[in-house]
Structure formats: structure tokens, C-alpha cells
Amino acid sequence: MSAAEEGSVFHRARGRTLDAFPAVEEILVVGWPQWLTPVIPALWEAEAGGSPELRGSRPAWPTWRNRLSTKNTKLEKESEWKGPFYFILGADPQFGLMKAWSTGDCDNGGDEWEQEIRLTEQAVQAINRLNPKPKFFVLCGDLIHAMPGKPWRTEQTEDLKRVLRTVDRAIPLVLVSGNHDIGNAPTAETVEEFCQTWGDDYFSFWVGGVLFLVLNSQLYQNPSQCPSLKQAQDQWLDEQLSIARQRHCQHAIVFQHIPLFLESIDEDDDDYFNLSKPTRKKLADKLIHAGVKVVFSGHYHRNAGGTYQNLDMVVSSAIGCQLGRDPHGLRVVVVTAEKIVHRYYSLDELSEKGIEGDLMDLIKKK
């Protein structure tokens, strides 16, 4: 790829919030790095003036301000319920962990990741074959294994980008930051590196009347090196949850890497796989008050979850390294007017059989 081609592919749109998610033929996800879809600039140029409503601590790039129009009917109506749809959720491709785990050196190992490449390619191929196509594909963090400053980070990043470029361009990709992406104790520099490489670390978007919130869970786990960033996310989240209450959205759904809890809101602190009791309780109560129905996460490399009041915590196992008995897989999430139904599929099962009939019936129900 030439330098000019790479510059075009890797141009990104940035912004914390867009008040609509365009229809499938007009692919766009807030925080989604544009290196995955060179087709977007042409779509933008077709729009005339104006700007979407953007909120957040970072300014939007000029291409957002100048080429997306609030007069676009599809944009204006995306916050309205249109009927059932589904999306695909994956977690922890984590290029390099399988080798590191097998050698018992998770801090410094991970110099090979061919297995993760093949698994992620299989996941993408399975998603691309689905019909109808999912509204989007979300990856709930730990995109690669090498922490900031560690060897092989650049190589793992480039290999994952290469695989993700093969996602069907009609399927937007939503990327969530994990602890391996920004560090166990993130700094302003490591967070900015993620934003420059993959897109915003927290943002929101609307799809078919549903408000989706993407959170940087490491700012809850250990904000000691960047307290101002945590404060900024807290303020932004309060604003978004206020919007959720005011607009009476059909559902509100959260994506984050680290689970609030693995099984119960009252479980002991794990110091790694869940948030601390005070933090999880405070955040869960805030989400419940705003009407959030489900929190989806990864990080555990096993399937788990539970319910606190009327909030479901869904922990999805990994595309990459498994730490339990679950197969490498993806989760299909169907959103209807009344409920959110999800099912975990092995990569082989989804590749060979696709989505089962009962879920397809929910998707097609008018």
C-alpha cells in the first residue's frame, strides 16, 4: 500500500456522540476509525452543508462538521423505533495471548499470534455470510495482547487491522477499549494512542430507536494515572443517561470491557476480572435509574453473567484464547420492542449453520 493510499484508508472520523446512526447503506459509527471504510468520504461529499449534533470533550474532525447534514431524514429518524434488528458481539481477539498463556508468561510472552489471526478471520467470514446482515459488529476490548510499550504491539495491531479490513463494508464495526489496549493503569498518553489507532475510547450512537453507550471501563478499574479522564467520562455519561431518560428510548445498552460483576452484584472483588464493589454498585444503580437494560462485556475469556434488579450483566467469552471450557465464539444479540435476546455461538457453529430459526423469527417479526 502506498503512503497516499494508507493516508486515505486511515483517515478517521471522531466525535463522542452522533444523534443518529445512518441506515446500512450509509455506514457510519461514532468513534469508528475510517480506515475500515474508504467509501465514507464519497457519501459525505454527497451531503450538503450542516452538521450533526456532536457532544464530547474532543472536537469533531472537519469532515464531520462540513459533510454530514442534520437535514438527512435517515439521520433524524434513527432514534425512533423501527422494528427488530440484531447485531454481533465479539470479545478479546487479543492477538498474542494464546502463545503467552501456553508458556506461562503473560507479561512478556506473546511473540506468535497465528492462531488468533485464523480465529478472527473465521469470525469475520462467518459474519460476512449472515443474511440479513447485522446492524453492526462490536468488539468488546482487548484487541491485542501486547500492553502499551511492550514488544510486538505494533505488529499485532497491524495484523488485526488487516483482518478487520475484510469485514463487509455494509457492517459497521464498533471497537471498545480493553485493559491490554490502554494499560492496566492507563495514562493520558495510552488513551490517546488508542484513540488515534482505533477511535474514541467512549462514545454513544443510536440504532433503530436504541441508545448504545460505549464505556472505557479501565477508567473505573484504575484511574490513578488519569483522574481527569475519568471525571470527563463520568460527566459525559451523566449527560447521556439524562438523554436516555428524556427521550424514552426503546432500550439503552452499554458495552464495556470489564464486567460490573461475573455472577452477582455482591460477589467479592476479584481485583482483575470485575469492578470493585463500591464502583460496580454505584455505576449499576446509575444505569438502572436511566433505564439501561443490559451491559455487555468481555475480559473474562469465559461466558458468565447475572442480573441485578432489572439490569442484565452479560459476560461473553473470547474469539481468541479461552480460559474455561467455552469454544471460540461470537454472540448474536436480537433486539425486539419488548426484550433483548442473545445467544453465544461457536465460530464453527455460526460458520456452518448460521443463526437458528427461533432467533431469525424474532428478527423478521414486524
Coordinates of C-alpha atoms in Angstrom, one line a residue:
M1 CA 0.0 0.0 0.0
S2 CA 1.4 3.4 -1.0
A3 CA 1.7 6.2 1.5
A4 CA -1.1 8.1 -0.2
E5 CA -3.4 5.1 -0.1
E6 CA -2.6 4.4 3.5
G7 CA -3.3 8.1 4.4
S8 CA -6.8 7.8 2.8
V9 CA -7.6 4.5 4.4
F10 CA -6.6 5.5 7.9
H11 CA -8.4 8.9 8.0
R12 CA -10.8 8.8 10.9
A13 CA -14.0 10.5 12.0
R14 CA -14.0 11.4 15.6
G15 CA -16.7 12.5 18.0
R16 CA -18.3 11.4 21.2
T17 CA -21.9 11.4 20.1
L18 CA -23.9 11.4 16.9
D19 CA -27.7 11.7 17.4
A20 CA -28.4 9.1 14.7
F21 CA -26.9 6.0 13.2
P22 CA -27.3 6.1 9.4
A23 CA -29.0 3.3 7.6
V24 CA -26.9 0.4 6.5
E25 CA -26.3 1.9 3.0
E26 CA -24.7 4.9 4.7
I27 CA -22.2 3.3 7.0
L28 CA -21.0 5.3 10.0
V29 CA -20.3 4.6 13.6
V30 CA -19.2 7.3 16.0
G31 CA -15.7 6.5 17.2
W32 CA -15.3 4.1 14.3
P33 CA -11.9 4.6 12.6
Q34 CA -12.5 5.3 9.0
W35 CA -9.5 3.2 7.9
L36 CA -12.1 0.4 7.7
T37 CA -14.3 2.1 5.1
P38 CA -12.8 4.3 2.5
V39 CA -16.3 4.6 0.9
I40 CA -17.5 7.0 3.6
P41 CA -15.9 10.2 2.2
A42 CA -17.9 9.9 -1.0
L43 CA -21.1 9.6 1.0
W44 CA -20.2 12.6 3.0
E45 CA -19.5 14.6 -0.1
A46 CA -23.0 13.8 -1.3
E47 CA -24.4 15.7 1.7
A48 CA -24.9 19.4 1.6
G49 CA -23.6 21.5 4.4
G50 CA -24.8 21.5 8.0
S51 CA -23.5 19.4 10.9
P52 CA -24.8 16.6 13.2
E53 CA -25.2 17.3 16.8
L54 CA -22.0 16.3 18.5
R55 CA -21.1 16.2 22.1
G56 CA -17.9 15.4 23.9
S57 CA -14.6 16.6 25.1
R58 CA -12.9 16.2 21.7
P59 CA -13.9 18.3 18.7
A60 CA -15.2 16.6 15.6
W61 CA -13.0 16.4 12.6
P62 CA -13.8 18.8 9.8
T63 CA -15.3 16.1 7.6
W64 CA -18.0 15.6 10.2
R65 CA -18.7 19.3 10.6
N66 CA -18.9 20.1 6.9
R67 CA -20.2 17.0 5.2
L68 CA -22.9 15.5 7.3
S69 CA -26.3 17.2 7.3
T70 CA -28.9 17.3 10.0
K71 CA -31.4 17.5 7.2
N72 CA -30.8 13.9 6.3
T73 CA -34.2 12.2 7.1
K74 CA -32.5 8.9 7.9
L75 CA -30.2 10.5 10.5
E76 CA -33.1 12.3 12.1
K77 CA -35.3 9.2 12.5
E78 CA -32.7 6.7 13.6
S79 CA -33.6 7.5 17.3
E80 CA -37.1 6.2 16.5
W81 CA -38.0 2.5 16.9
K82 CA -38.3 0.8 13.5
G83 CA -38.7 -2.9 14.4
P84 CA -36.5 -5.8 15.4
F85 CA -32.8 -6.0 14.4
Y86 CA -29.7 -7.8 15.5
F87 CA -26.0 -7.2 16.0
I88 CA -23.0 -9.4 16.5
L89 CA -20.8 -9.1 19.7
G90 CA -17.3 -10.5 20.0
A91 CA -14.6 -10.0 22.6
D92 CA -10.9 -10.5 23.2
P93 CA -9.3 -11.5 19.9
Q94 CA -6.2 -10.5 21.9
F95 CA -3.5 -11.3 19.4
G96 CA -0.6 -13.0 21.2
L97 CA -2.3 -14.3 24.4
M98 CA -2.6 -17.9 23.3
K99 CA 1.2 -18.2 23.0
A100 CA 1.8 -16.2 26.2
W101 CA -0.8 -18.3 28.1
S102 CA 0.7 -21.6 26.9
T103 CA 4.2 -20.6 28.0
G104 CA 3.0 -19.2 31.4
D105 CA 4.5 -15.8 30.6
C106 CA 1.5 -13.4 30.1
D107 CA 3.6 -10.3 30.9
N108 CA 6.4 -10.8 28.4
G109 CA 5.2 -13.7 26.1
G110 CA 3.1 -13.5 23.1
D111 CA 5.6 -13.4 20.2
E112 CA 3.3 -15.5 18.0
W113 CA -0.4 -14.9 17.1
E114 CA -1.1 -17.0 14.0
Q115 CA -3.9 -18.9 15.9
E116 CA -5.7 -15.6 16.8
I117 CA -5.4 -14.4 13.2
R118 CA -7.1 -17.6 11.9
L119 CA -9.8 -17.4 14.5
T120 CA -10.5 -13.8 13.8
E121 CA -10.6 -14.4 10.1
Q122 CA -13.1 -17.2 10.7
A123 CA -15.2 -14.9 12.8
V124 CA -15.2 -12.2 10.1
Q125 CA -16.0 -14.7 7.4
A126 CA -18.9 -16.1 9.4
I127 CA -20.3 -12.6 10.0
N128 CA -19.9 -11.6 6.3
R129 CA -22.1 -14.6 5.3
L130 CA -25.0 -13.7 7.5
N131 CA -28.3 -12.8 5.8
P132 CA -29.8 -10.4 6.7
K133 CA -26.7 -8.6 7.7
P134 CA -26.3 -7.5 11.3
K135 CA -26.7 -3.8 12.1
F136 CA -23.1 -3.7 13.4
F137 CA -20.3 -5.8 14.8
V138 CA -18.9 -4.8 18.2
L139 CA -15.6 -6.0 19.7
C140 CA -15.6 -5.6 23.5
G141 CA -12.0 -4.9 24.1
D142 CA -8.5 -6.5 24.4
L143 CA -8.0 -6.2 20.7
I144 CA -4.4 -7.2 21.1
H145 CA -2.3 -8.7 23.9
A146 CA 0.8 -6.5 24.0
M147 CA 0.4 -3.7 26.5
P148 CA 1.5 -0.2 25.7
G149 CA 5.3 -0.1 25.4
K150 CA 5.6 -3.8 25.1
P151 CA 7.3 -5.7 22.2
W152 CA 5.1 -6.8 19.2
R153 CA 2.4 -4.2 19.9
T154 CA 2.8 -2.6 16.5
E155 CA 2.9 -5.9 14.7
Q156 CA -0.2 -7.2 16.5
T157 CA -2.1 -4.0 15.7
E158 CA -1.2 -4.1 12.0
D159 CA -2.2 -7.8 11.7
L160 CA -5.6 -7.1 13.4
K161 CA -6.3 -4.1 11.2
R162 CA -5.5 -6.3 8.2
V163 CA -8.1 -8.8 9.3
L164 CA -10.8 -6.3 10.2
R165 CA -10.5 -4.6 6.9
T166 CA -12.1 -7.6 5.4
V167 CA -15.4 -7.0 7.4
D168 CA -18.2 -6.5 4.9
R169 CA -18.4 -2.7 4.3
A170 CA -22.2 -2.9 4.9
I171 CA -21.5 -3.9 8.5
P172 CA -20.2 -1.1 10.7
L173 CA -17.6 -2.0 13.3
V174 CA -17.7 -0.7 16.9
L175 CA -14.5 -1.0 18.9
V176 CA -14.3 -1.0 22.7
S177 CA -11.1 -0.3 24.7
G178 CA -9.7 -3.0 27.0
N179 CA -7.0 -3.1 29.6
H180 CA -4.5 -4.6 27.2
D181 CA -5.3 -1.8 24.7
I182 CA -4.7 1.1 27.1
G183 CA -2.8 -0.5 30.0
N184 CA -3.9 -1.7 33.5
A185 CA -3.2 1.8 34.8
P186 CA -4.0 3.9 31.7
T187 CA -2.4 7.3 31.2
A188 CA -3.5 10.2 29.0
E189 CA -0.8 9.1 26.5
T190 CA -2.0 5.5 26.3
V191 CA -5.6 6.5 26.0
E192 CA -4.7 8.9 23.2
E193 CA -2.7 6.2 21.5
F194 CA -5.9 4.1 21.4
C195 CA -8.0 6.9 20.1
Q196 CA -5.5 7.6 17.3
T197 CA -5.2 3.9 16.4
W198 CA -8.8 2.6 16.8
G199 CA -11.2 5.5 17.5
D200 CA -12.7 7.1 20.6
D201 CA -12.4 5.3 23.9
Y202 CA -16.0 6.2 24.9
F203 CA -18.9 7.3 22.8
S204 CA -22.6 6.7 22.0
F205 CA -24.8 6.1 19.0
W206 CA -28.4 5.4 18.1
V207 CA -29.7 2.4 16.1
G208 CA -33.4 1.9 15.3
G209 CA -34.6 3.7 18.5
V210 CA -32.0 2.1 20.8
L211 CA -29.3 4.1 22.5
F212 CA -25.9 2.4 22.7
L213 CA -23.2 3.6 25.1
V214 CA -19.6 2.5 24.8
L215 CA -17.6 3.0 28.0
N216 CA -13.9 2.9 28.9
S217 CA -14.1 0.5 31.8
Q218 CA -10.4 0.9 32.7
L219 CA -11.2 4.4 33.9
Y220 CA -13.4 2.7 36.6
Q221 CA -10.9 -0.1 37.3
N222 CA -7.8 2.1 37.8
P223 CA -7.9 5.8 37.0
S224 CA -4.9 6.6 39.3
Q225 CA -2.8 7.9 36.4
C226 CA -5.5 9.9 34.6
P227 CA -8.2 11.1 37.1
S228 CA -9.2 13.9 34.8
L229 CA -10.1 11.5 32.1
K230 CA -12.3 9.5 34.5
Q231 CA -14.0 12.8 35.6
A232 CA -14.6 13.7 31.9
Q233 CA -16.2 10.3 31.2
D234 CA -18.4 10.5 34.3
Q235 CA -19.7 13.9 33.3
W236 CA -20.3 12.7 29.7
L237 CA -22.1 9.5 30.9
D238 CA -24.4 11.6 33.2
E239 CA -25.3 13.7 30.2
Q240 CA -26.0 10.6 28.0
L241 CA -28.1 8.9 30.7
S242 CA -30.1 12.1 31.0
I243 CA -30.8 11.9 27.3
A244 CA -31.9 8.3 27.7
R245 CA -34.4 9.2 30.3
Q246 CA -35.7 12.3 28.5
R247 CA -36.2 10.6 25.1
H248 CA -37.7 7.4 26.5
C249 CA -35.7 5.3 24.1
Q250 CA -36.9 1.8 23.3
H251 CA -33.8 0.3 25.0
A252 CA -30.5 1.5 26.3
I253 CA -27.5 -0.8 26.1
V254 CA -23.9 -0.5 27.4
F255 CA -20.7 -2.0 26.0
Q256 CA -17.6 -2.1 28.1
H257 CA -14.6 -4.4 28.5
I258 CA -14.5 -5.3 32.2
P259 CA -17.7 -6.7 33.7
L260 CA -19.5 -5.0 36.5
F261 CA -19.7 -8.4 38.1
L262 CA -19.3 -12.0 36.9
E263 CA -22.4 -13.6 38.6
S264 CA -23.7 -11.3 41.4
I265 CA -23.6 -7.7 42.3
D266 CA -22.5 -8.8 45.8
E267 CA -19.6 -11.1 44.8
D268 CA -16.2 -10.5 46.2
D269 CA -13.7 -8.2 44.4
D270 CA -11.5 -10.1 42.0
D271 CA -9.1 -7.2 41.6
Y272 CA -8.9 -8.1 37.9
F273 CA -12.0 -9.7 36.3
N274 CA -14.7 -7.5 37.9
L275 CA -15.1 -3.9 39.1
S276 CA -14.7 -3.2 42.9
K277 CA -17.9 -3.4 44.9
P278 CA -18.4 0.3 45.5
T279 CA -17.6 1.1 41.9
R280 CA -19.9 -1.6 40.4
K281 CA -22.8 -0.7 42.7
K282 CA -22.6 3.0 42.0
L283 CA -22.4 2.5 38.3
A284 CA -25.1 -0.2 38.1
D285 CA -27.5 2.0 40.1
K286 CA -26.9 4.9 37.8
L287 CA -27.5 2.8 34.7
I288 CA -30.7 1.3 36.2
H289 CA -32.1 4.7 37.0
A290 CA -31.6 5.7 33.4
G291 CA -33.4 2.6 32.1
V292 CA -30.4 0.7 30.8
K293 CA -31.4 -2.9 30.2
V294 CA -28.1 -4.7 29.5
V295 CA -24.4 -4.3 29.9
F296 CA -22.3 -6.5 27.6
S297 CA -18.6 -7.1 28.3
G298 CA -15.7 -9.5 27.6
H299 CA -12.4 -9.7 29.6
Y300 CA -13.2 -13.0 31.4
H301 CA -12.5 -15.3 28.5
R302 CA -15.4 -17.4 29.6
N303 CA -19.2 -16.9 29.4
A304 CA -20.7 -15.7 32.6
G305 CA -23.2 -13.1 33.9
G306 CA -26.1 -12.4 36.2
T307 CA -28.9 -9.9 37.0
Y308 CA -29.1 -7.0 39.4
Q309 CA -32.6 -5.7 39.8
N310 CA -33.7 -5.3 36.2
L311 CA -30.1 -4.9 34.8
D312 CA -28.6 -7.9 33.0
M313 CA -24.8 -8.3 33.0
V314 CA -23.7 -10.4 30.1
V315 CA -20.1 -11.6 30.0
S316 CA -19.1 -13.0 26.6
S317 CA -16.3 -15.4 26.0
A318 CA -13.4 -14.8 23.6
I319 CA -12.8 -15.0 19.9
G320 CA -9.2 -15.8 21.0
C321 CA -7.7 -17.5 24.0
Q322 CA -10.2 -19.5 26.2
L323 CA -9.6 -19.7 29.9
G324 CA -12.5 -22.0 30.5
R325 CA -14.4 -24.6 28.6
D326 CA -16.3 -22.4 26.2
P327 CA -15.5 -22.6 22.4
H328 CA -14.1 -19.7 20.5
G329 CA -17.1 -17.8 19.5
L330 CA -19.4 -14.8 18.9
R331 CA -22.7 -13.7 20.5
V332 CA -25.8 -12.9 18.4
V333 CA -27.9 -10.2 20.0
V334 CA -31.5 -9.7 18.8
V335 CA -33.3 -6.5 19.8
T336 CA -37.1 -6.5 19.8
A337 CA -39.6 -4.0 21.1
E338 CA -40.1 -5.9 24.3
K339 CA -36.8 -7.6 25.0
I340 CA -33.1 -8.2 24.2
V341 CA -32.3 -11.9 23.4
H342 CA -28.8 -13.2 23.0
R343 CA -27.1 -16.5 22.3
Y344 CA -23.4 -17.5 22.2
Y345 CA -22.3 -19.5 19.1
S346 CA -19.1 -21.3 18.5
L347 CA -17.2 -20.0 15.4
D348 CA -17.7 -23.4 13.8
E349 CA -21.4 -23.4 14.5
L350 CA -22.1 -19.9 13.2
S351 CA -19.9 -20.6 10.2
E352 CA -21.6 -23.8 9.3
K353 CA -25.2 -23.3 10.4
G354 CA -25.8 -19.6 10.8
I355 CA -28.4 -18.1 13.1
E356 CA -31.0 -20.5 14.4
G357 CA -34.6 -20.3 13.3
D358 CA -36.1 -19.0 16.5
L359 CA -33.8 -16.0 16.5
M360 CA -34.5 -15.4 12.8
D361 CA -38.2 -15.4 13.6
L362 CA -37.7 -12.6 16.1
I363 CA -35.6 -10.6 13.7
K364 CA -38.2 -10.9 11.0
K365 CA -41.2 -10.2 13.2
K366 CA -43.0 -7.0 12.4

